[in-house]
CSV table of C-alpha atoms in Angstrom, one decimal:
chain,number,residue,atom,x,y,z
A,1,MET,CA,-0.2,0.4,-0.1
A,2,SER,CA,3.4,2.4,-0.7
A,3,SER,CA,2.6,5.3,-2.5
A,4,LEU,CA,6.2,5.3,-3.6
A,5,PRO,CA,9.1,2.7,-3.5
A,6,ASN,CA,10.9,2.1,-0.7
A,7,MET,CA,8.3,3.8,1.6
A,8,ILE,CA,6.8,2.5,4.4
A,9,HIS,CA,3.5,3.8,6.3
A,10,VAL,CA,4.0,3.8,10.6
A,11,GLU,CA,2.9,5.7,13.4
A,12,VAL,CA,5.0,6.9,16.1
A,13,VAL,CA,2.6,6.4,19.6
A,14,TYR,CA,3.0,8.0,22.6
A,15,ALA,CA,-0.3,8.0,25.4
A,16,LEU,CA,0.0,10.0,28.4
A,17,PRO,CA,-3.3,9.9,31.8
A,18,GLN,CA,-5.5,11.8,29.6
A,19,GLU,CA,-4.3,11.9,26.2
A,20,GLN,CA,-3.8,9.8,23.3
A,21,ARG,CA,-1.2,11.2,20.9
A,22,VAL,CA,-1.2,9.1,17.0
A,23,ILE,CA,1.1,10.2,14.1
A,24,THR,CA,1.2,8.4,10.9
A,25,LEU,CA,4.3,9.3,8.7
A,26,ALA,CA,4.9,7.6,5.3
A,27,VAL,CA,9.2,7.4,6.1
A,28,GLU,CA,11.4,5.4,3.6
A,29,ALA,CA,11.6,1.8,4.5
A,30,GLU,CA,15.9,1.7,5.8
A,31,MET,CA,15.2,5.0,8.9
A,32,THR,CA,15.7,3.2,12.4
A,33,VAL,CA,12.9,3.9,14.7
A,34,GLN,CA,15.1,6.9,15.9
A,35,GLU,CA,14.8,8.8,13.0
A,36,ILE,CA,11.4,7.9,12.8
A,37,ILE,CA,10.3,9.3,15.8
A,38,GLU,CA,12.7,12.5,15.1
A,39,GLN,CA,11.2,12.9,12.1
A,40,SER,CA,7.4,12.4,13.4
A,41,GLY,CA,7.8,15.7,15.4
A,42,VAL,CA,6.5,13.9,18.3
A,43,LEU,CA,9.5,15.4,20.8
A,44,GLU,CA,8.6,18.7,20.1
A,45,ILE,CA,5.1,18.2,21.3
A,46,TYR,CA,6.6,16.7,24.1
A,47,PRO,CA,9.4,17.5,25.5
A,48,GLU,CA,9.2,15.2,28.2
A,49,ILE,CA,10.7,12.2,26.1
A,50,ASP,CA,14.2,11.5,26.3
A,51,LEU,CA,15.1,8.5,24.4
A,52,ALA,CA,18.4,7.9,26.1
A,53,LYS,CA,15.5,6.9,29.2
A,54,ASN,CA,12.2,6.1,27.5
A,55,LYS,CA,11.9,2.8,26.0
A,56,VAL,CA,10.2,1.6,23.0
A,57,GLY,CA,8.2,-0.8,21.2
A,58,ILE,CA,6.1,-2.0,18.6
A,59,PHE,CA,3.4,-3.7,19.3
A,60,SER,CA,4.0,-4.0,23.2
A,61,ARG,CA,7.2,-5.9,22.6
A,62,ASN,CA,10.1,-3.6,23.2
A,63,ILE,CA,12.6,-3.0,20.5
A,64,LYS,CA,16.5,-0.4,20.6
A,65,LEU,CA,16.3,2.8,18.6
A,66,ASN,CA,18.5,1.4,16.0
A,67,SER,CA,15.9,-1.0,14.3
A,68,THR,CA,14.2,-1.1,11.1
A,69,VAL,CA,10.1,-1.4,11.5
A,70,LEU,CA,8.2,-2.6,8.5
A,71,ASP,CA,5.0,-1.3,6.8
A,72,ARG,CA,2.4,-0.3,9.4
A,73,ASP,CA,4.5,-1.5,12.6
A,74,ARG,CA,3.2,0.8,15.5
A,75,ILE,CA,6.4,2.7,17.3
A,76,GLU,CA,5.3,3.0,20.9
A,77,ILE,CA,7.0,5.5,23.1
A,78,TYR,CA,6.7,4.3,26.7
A,79,ARG,CA,6.4,6.4,29.9
A,80,PRO,CA,8.6,5.6,33.0
A,81,LEU,CA,6.7,3.4,35.6
A,82,LEU,CA,6.1,5.9,38.7
A,83,ALA,CA,6.2,2.8,41.2
A,84,ASP,CA,7.7,-0.6,41.2
A,85,PRO,CA,4.9,-3.2,40.8
A,86,LYS,CA,7.4,-5.5,42.8
A,87,GLU,CA,7.2,-2.6,46.1
A,88,ILE,CA,3.2,-2.6,45.0
A,89,ARG,CA,2.6,-6.5,45.3
A,90,ARG,CA,4.5,-6.4,49.0
A,91,LYS,CA,2.6,-4.0,50.0
A,92,ARG,CA,-1.0,-5.2,49.2
A,93,ALA,CA,0.6,-9.1,50.4
A,94,GLU,CA,1.0,-7.2,53.6
A,95,GLN,CA,-1.6,-4.8,53.6
A,96,ALA,CA,-3.6,-8.9,53.1
A,97,LYS,CA,-2.4,-10.2,55.7
A,98,LYS,CA,-3.2,-7.7,58.1
A,99,GLN,CA,-6.9,-8.1,57.3
A,100,ALA,CA,-6.5,-12.0,57.4
A,101,GLU,CA,-5.5,-11.6,60.7
A,102,ALA,CA,-8.1,-8.7,62.3
A,103,GLU,CA,-10.8,-11.0,61.1
A,104,LYS,CA,-9.2,-13.6,62.4
A,105,SER,CA,-8.5,-11.6,66.2
A,106,LYS,CA,-12.7,-10.8,65.9
């Protein structure tokens, strides 16, 4: 479905809690993920994105910035986690244990 030889269509996606930005581009097939992200303009729209820190992926699969993409791929820029999932699970388990002990002592 590419309109020019050696061109592919891709999407660059960045999501915030209140908004999602999807930028559709036609790019050269040999371009890297980093080059496509830079060409998309998303770094100017969201200056908080730091490609040295933010992970990227294609359809929820982590990839490197020097990877190439296929036609119709969706490049996703991930925000850093605010909390450690292991720590959250540990705290929930402790709370559940305390609740169970409190119910037993009633």
